[in-house]
Tab-separated table of C-alpha atoms in Angstrom:
chain	number	residue	atom	x	y	z
A	1	LEU	CA	-97.912	70.773	131.831
A	2	GLY	CA	-96.451	68.592	134.561
A	3	PRO	CA	-96.131	64.823	135.054
A	4	ASN	CA	-99.900	64.252	135.222
A	5	SER	CA	-100.776	66.106	132.026
A	6	ALA	CA	-101.804	62.953	130.144
A	7	GLN	CA	-104.287	61.986	132.846
A	8	ALA	CA	-105.659	65.521	132.917
A	9	VAL	CA	-106.227	65.463	129.164
A	10	GLU	CA	-107.972	62.091	129.389
A	11	ILE	CA	-110.253	63.298	132.180
A	12	GLY	CA	-111.088	66.388	130.165
A	13	GLN	CA	-111.879	64.356	127.056
A	14	ARG	CA	-114.168	62.079	129.035
A	15	LYS	CA	-116.030	65.064	130.435
A	16	LEU	CA	-116.436	66.445	126.916
A	17	THR	CA	-117.765	63.108	125.706
A	18	LEU	CA	-120.503	62.978	128.315
A	19	ALA	CA	-121.259	66.672	127.811
A	20	ALA	CA	-122.132	65.853	124.190
A	21	PHE	CA	-125.311	64.128	125.398
A	22	HIS	CA	-127.150	67.405	125.819
A	23	GLY	CA	-129.914	66.781	123.280
A	24	LEU	CA	-131.780	64.330	125.534
A	25	ASP	CA	-132.516	62.107	122.529
A	26	GLY	CA	-129.851	59.448	123.112
A	27	PHE	CA	-127.379	60.835	120.590
A	28	ALA	CA	-124.113	62.646	121.183
A	29	HIS	CA	-124.300	66.138	119.684
A	30	ARG	CA	-121.658	68.642	118.683
A	31	THR	CA	-121.820	72.078	120.252
A	32	PHE	CA	-122.160	75.020	117.887
A	33	ALA	CA	-118.866	76.808	117.306
A	34	HIS	CA	-118.683	79.650	114.809
A	35	GLY	CA	-116.470	78.746	111.863
A	36	TRP	CA	-115.808	75.247	113.176
A	37	SER	CA	-118.889	73.110	113.850
A	38	GLU	CA	-121.859	75.020	112.542
A	39	ASP	CA	-123.475	72.057	110.799
A	40	LEU	CA	-125.064	70.155	113.665
A	41	ARG	CA	-126.807	67.466	111.654
A	42	LEU	CA	-126.339	63.864	112.754
A	43	ILE	CA	-123.328	62.018	111.318
A	44	LEU	CA	-123.347	58.280	111.984
A	45	TRP	CA	-119.559	58.040	111.872
A	46	GLU	CA	-119.359	60.437	114.809
A	47	GLN	CA	-121.887	58.366	116.758
A	48	ALA	CA	-119.769	55.278	116.091
A	49	ARG	CA	-116.699	57.051	117.464
A	50	VAL	CA	-118.543	57.967	120.633
A	51	LEU	CA	-119.666	54.338	120.975
A	52	PHE	CA	-116.047	53.210	120.694
A	53	THR	CA	-115.087	55.721	123.380
A	54	LEU	CA	-117.779	54.615	125.805
A	55	VAL	CA	-117.053	50.904	125.346
A	56	ALA	CA	-113.292	51.376	125.810
A	57	TRP	CA	-113.900	53.561	128.852
A	58	PHE	CA	-116.162	50.902	130.356
A	59	MET	CA	-113.626	48.135	129.711
A	60	GLU	CA	-111.077	50.129	131.683
A	61	SER	CA	-113.273	51.418	134.503
A	62	GLN	CA	-116.193	48.960	134.692
A	63	GLU	CA	-118.515	51.923	135.340
A	64	GLU	CA	-121.994	50.575	134.561
A	65	ARG	CA	-123.390	54.037	133.842
A	66	LEU	CA	-121.379	54.090	130.613
A	67	LEU	CA	-123.322	51.123	129.288
A	68	SER	CA	-126.546	53.039	129.852
A	69	TYR	CA	-125.283	55.674	127.425
A	70	VAL	CA	-124.535	52.972	124.850
A	71	ARG	CA	-127.942	51.411	125.363
A	72	ALA	CA	-129.604	54.812	124.908
A	73	MET	CA	-127.656	55.397	121.698
A	74	LEU	CA	-128.718	51.986	120.415
A	75	LYS	CA	-132.392	52.765	121.045
A	76	ALA	CA	-131.976	56.156	119.371
A	77	LEU	CA	-130.400	54.516	116.321
A	78	GLU	CA	-133.277	52.074	116.160
A	79	GLY	CA	-135.608	55.070	116.202
A	80	ILE	CA	-134.177	56.588	113.012
A	81	SER	CA	-134.158	53.288	111.137
A	82	SER	CA	-136.491	50.426	110.302
A	83	VAL	CA	-136.285	46.795	109.260
A	84	GLU	CA	-137.360	45.834	105.759
A	85	ASP	CA	-137.106	42.143	104.826
A	86	GLY	CA	-134.519	41.662	107.562
A	87	ARG	CA	-132.398	44.599	106.413
A	88	ARG	CA	-131.836	47.631	108.619
A	89	VAL	CA	-132.530	50.794	106.623
A	90	PHE	CA	-131.908	54.326	107.912
A	91	ASP	CA	-134.226	57.238	107.339
A	92	GLU	CA	-132.035	59.757	105.544
A	93	ARG	CA	-134.083	62.654	106.885
A	94	TYR	CA	-132.350	62.218	110.228
A	95	TRP	CA	-128.702	61.912	109.260
A	96	VAL	CA	-126.267	63.417	106.777
A	97	GLN	CA	-124.321	61.262	104.322
A	98	GLU	CA	-120.928	62.699	105.192
A	99	THR	CA	-118.723	62.865	102.091
A	100	VAL	CA	-116.097	60.243	102.911
A	101	PHE	CA	-118.476	57.657	104.358
A	102	GLY	CA	-121.591	58.306	102.314
A	103	ASP	CA	-123.835	55.280	101.992
A	104	VAL	CA	-121.574	53.059	104.121
A	105	GLY	CA	-122.120	55.293	107.172
A	106	PRO	CA	-124.485	52.852	108.916
A	107	ILE	CA	-121.985	49.984	108.640
A	108	VAL	CA	-119.415	51.690	110.876
A	109	LEU	CA	-121.833	51.376	113.794
A	110	VAL	CA	-121.472	47.594	113.764
A	111	GLU	CA	-117.942	47.302	115.148
A	112	PRO	CA	-118.449	49.182	118.443
A	113	LEU	CA	-121.928	47.725	118.935
A	114	MET	CA	-120.580	44.192	118.505
A	115	LYS	CA	-117.985	45.017	121.155
A	116	TYR	CA	-120.865	46.147	123.380
A	117	TYR	CA	-122.770	42.931	122.588
A	118	GLY	CA	-119.722	40.867	123.529
A	119	LEU	CA	-119.535	42.613	126.891
A	120	THR	CA	-123.245	42.554	127.753
A	121	GLY	CA	-125.001	39.927	125.643
A	122	ASP	CA	-127.578	42.573	124.668
A	123	THR	CA	-129.410	40.828	121.818
A	124	ASP	CA	-130.911	44.117	120.668
A	125	ALA	CA	-127.411	45.156	119.622
A	126	LEU	CA	-126.838	41.866	117.839
A	127	ASN	CA	-130.137	42.106	115.969
A	128	PHE	CA	-129.454	45.721	115.050
A	129	CYS	CA	-126.038	44.835	113.637
A	130	GLU	CA	-127.387	41.797	111.829
A	131	GLY	CA	-129.883	44.007	110.008
A	132	ILE	CA	-127.125	46.370	108.879
A	133	ILE	CA	-124.968	43.470	107.689
A	134	LYS	CA	-127.857	42.002	105.701
A	135	TRP	CA	-128.424	45.394	104.120
A	136	SER	CA	-124.745	45.903	103.300
A	137	MET	CA	-124.312	42.429	101.797
A	138	ASP	CA	-127.511	42.541	99.744
A	139	PRO	CA	-126.562	42.670	96.032
A	140	ASP	CA	-129.017	45.542	95.518
A	141	THR	CA	-126.983	47.689	97.922
A	142	ASN	CA	-124.036	47.655	95.490
A	143	PHE	CA	-121.469	47.874	98.267
A	144	ILE	CA	-119.147	45.602	96.257
A	145	ASP	CA	-119.259	44.132	92.776
A	146	GLY	CA	-118.763	40.536	91.676
A	147	ASP	CA	-114.992	40.951	91.749
A	148	TYR	CA	-115.037	42.465	95.243
A	149	ARG	CA	-114.142	45.888	93.927
A	150	PHE	CA	-115.449	49.041	95.586
A	151	SER	CA	-116.688	52.436	94.630
A	152	GLY	CA	-116.202	55.421	96.899
A	153	TRP	CA	-113.498	56.449	99.337
A	154	LEU	CA	-111.118	53.881	100.806
A	155	ARG	CA	-111.477	55.659	104.163
A	156	GLY	CA	-115.131	54.717	104.506
A	157	LEU	CA	-114.699	51.306	102.952
A	158	ALA	CA	-111.911	50.328	105.363
A	159	ALA	CA	-114.150	51.164	108.315
A	160	ALA	CA	-117.015	49.177	106.817
A	161	ILE	CA	-114.823	46.148	106.061
A	162	SER	CA	-113.448	46.146	109.594
A	163	ALA	CA	-116.987	46.175	110.978
A	164	ILE	CA	-118.274	43.405	108.700
A	165	THR	CA	-115.236	41.219	109.395
A	166	ARG	CA	-115.639	41.566	113.152
A	167	PHE	CA	-119.346	40.699	112.883
A	168	ALA	CA	-118.572	37.609	110.789
A	169	ALA	CA	-116.030	36.364	113.330
A	170	ALA	CA	-118.243	37.124	116.342
A	171	THR	CA	-121.166	35.212	114.830
A	172	SER	CA	-119.019	32.367	113.437
A	173	ASP	CA	-120.330	33.048	109.936
A	174	ASP	CA	-117.682	31.273	107.868
A	175	LYS	CA	-119.307	32.137	104.542
A	176	LEU	CA	-119.337	35.836	105.350
A	177	LEU	CA	-115.804	35.616	106.745
A	178	SER	CA	-114.621	34.198	103.417
A	179	ARG	CA	-116.217	37.136	101.644
A	180	CYS	CA	-114.484	39.475	104.080
A	181	GLU	CA	-111.139	37.926	103.221
A	182	LEU	CA	-111.740	38.752	99.556
A	183	MET	CA	-112.825	42.286	100.457
A	184	VAL	CA	-109.715	42.873	102.568
A	185	ARG	CA	-107.547	41.482	99.798
A	186	SER	CA	-109.153	43.878	97.330
A	187	ALA	CA	-108.856	46.866	99.672
A	188	THR	CA	-105.178	46.272	100.471
A	189	LYS	CA	-104.404	46.450	96.755
A	190	LEU	CA	-105.258	50.139	97.056
A	191	THR	CA	-102.458	50.732	99.571
A	192	THR	CA	-98.750	51.216	98.950
A	193	SER	CA	-96.302	48.338	98.950
A	194	TYR	CA	-95.228	49.170	102.511
A	195	GLY	CA	-98.767	49.277	103.885
A	196	ALA	CA	-99.610	52.979	103.878
A	197	THR	CA	-102.723	54.383	102.314
A	198	PRO	CA	-102.513	57.241	99.783
A	199	ASP	CA	-101.592	60.626	101.187
A	200	THR	CA	-105.226	61.751	101.102
A	201	GLU	CA	-106.105	59.034	103.616
A	202	PRO	CA	-105.724	59.378	107.407
A	203	CYS	CA	-103.997	56.833	109.633
A	204	CYS	CA	-107.455	55.602	110.718
A	205	THR	CA	-107.647	53.691	107.429
A	206	ASN	CA	-104.497	51.767	108.321
A	207	ARG	CA	-105.948	50.999	111.735
A	208	GLU	CA	-109.156	49.582	110.298
A	209	LEU	CA	-107.469	47.501	107.607
A	210	THR	CA	-105.128	46.195	110.302
A	211	ALA	CA	-108.052	45.376	112.601
A	212	ALA	CA	-109.748	43.389	109.830
A	213	ALA	CA	-106.495	41.568	109.050
A	214	VAL	CA	-105.998	40.664	112.728
A	215	VAL	CA	-109.500	39.186	112.888
A	216	LEU	CA	-108.886	37.159	109.722
A	217	ALA	CA	-105.523	35.932	111.014
A	218	ARG	CA	-107.102	34.775	114.269
A	219	GLU	CA	-109.786	32.966	112.276
A	220	GLY	CA	-107.294	30.888	110.314
A	221	HIS	CA	-106.094	33.184	107.525
A	222	THR	CA	-102.664	33.240	109.155
A	223	HIS	CA	-100.832	34.805	106.207
A	224	TYR	CA	-102.287	38.144	107.327
A	225	TRP	CA	-99.971	38.167	110.341
A	226	ASP	CA	-97.175	39.129	107.951
A	227	ASP	CA	-99.204	42.090	106.715
A	228	VAL	CA	-100.069	43.174	110.247
A	229	GLU	CA	-96.416	43.037	111.304
A	230	ARG	CA	-95.337	45.003	108.211
A	231	TRP	CA	-98.004	47.670	108.654
A	232	PHE	CA	-97.161	48.190	112.313
A	233	ARG	CA	-93.432	48.275	111.612
A	234	ASN	CA	-93.750	50.804	108.787
A	235	GLN	CA	-96.403	53.031	110.297
């Protein structure tokens, strides 16, 4: 492939990312491919991944046009959700509860949008994320029980915990951060002694648990540095 193959792949991936905005509704859409991506319904996890991509790309290139894509996605997400008693609730007619993420799908949007907020100060992003956090932490949502135990797949929960922890740190919400510490502690009990997740879990889960642990360590829970070092060394 030659010495510049990595750059060529990156350029190609970036072109594919922008090409996904062909629906003119603010969202990134998959292209129909027989036997591969025939279900074209909206999956919030995929939108979150595109948001991560755009924010990281902007941080490297400082191309302002990329932020316009993020802003458009934010407005589109607002359009398929509403605020009820301060909680952001999504209209399930417009998105599919993908198996692994299920009900926690909206929470994964928080982490990349808080990165966007940190870069731009866009209070619409902050308010949007705050509504999701209020929804996720409401006892009626049943995201966690009184002992900080979870139901559902660890894959989705790790992504949600990472998002909530980053929001708590970014907003200096010490009470929520303390709850996040208990959630991370509970989630890491589901991993192996050397830091891996069960063999049905992808490496993304390790990344998100590590990201949450790094945030907690920076916020004073310094014992998590040992976990972070162990996870990186073993994985």
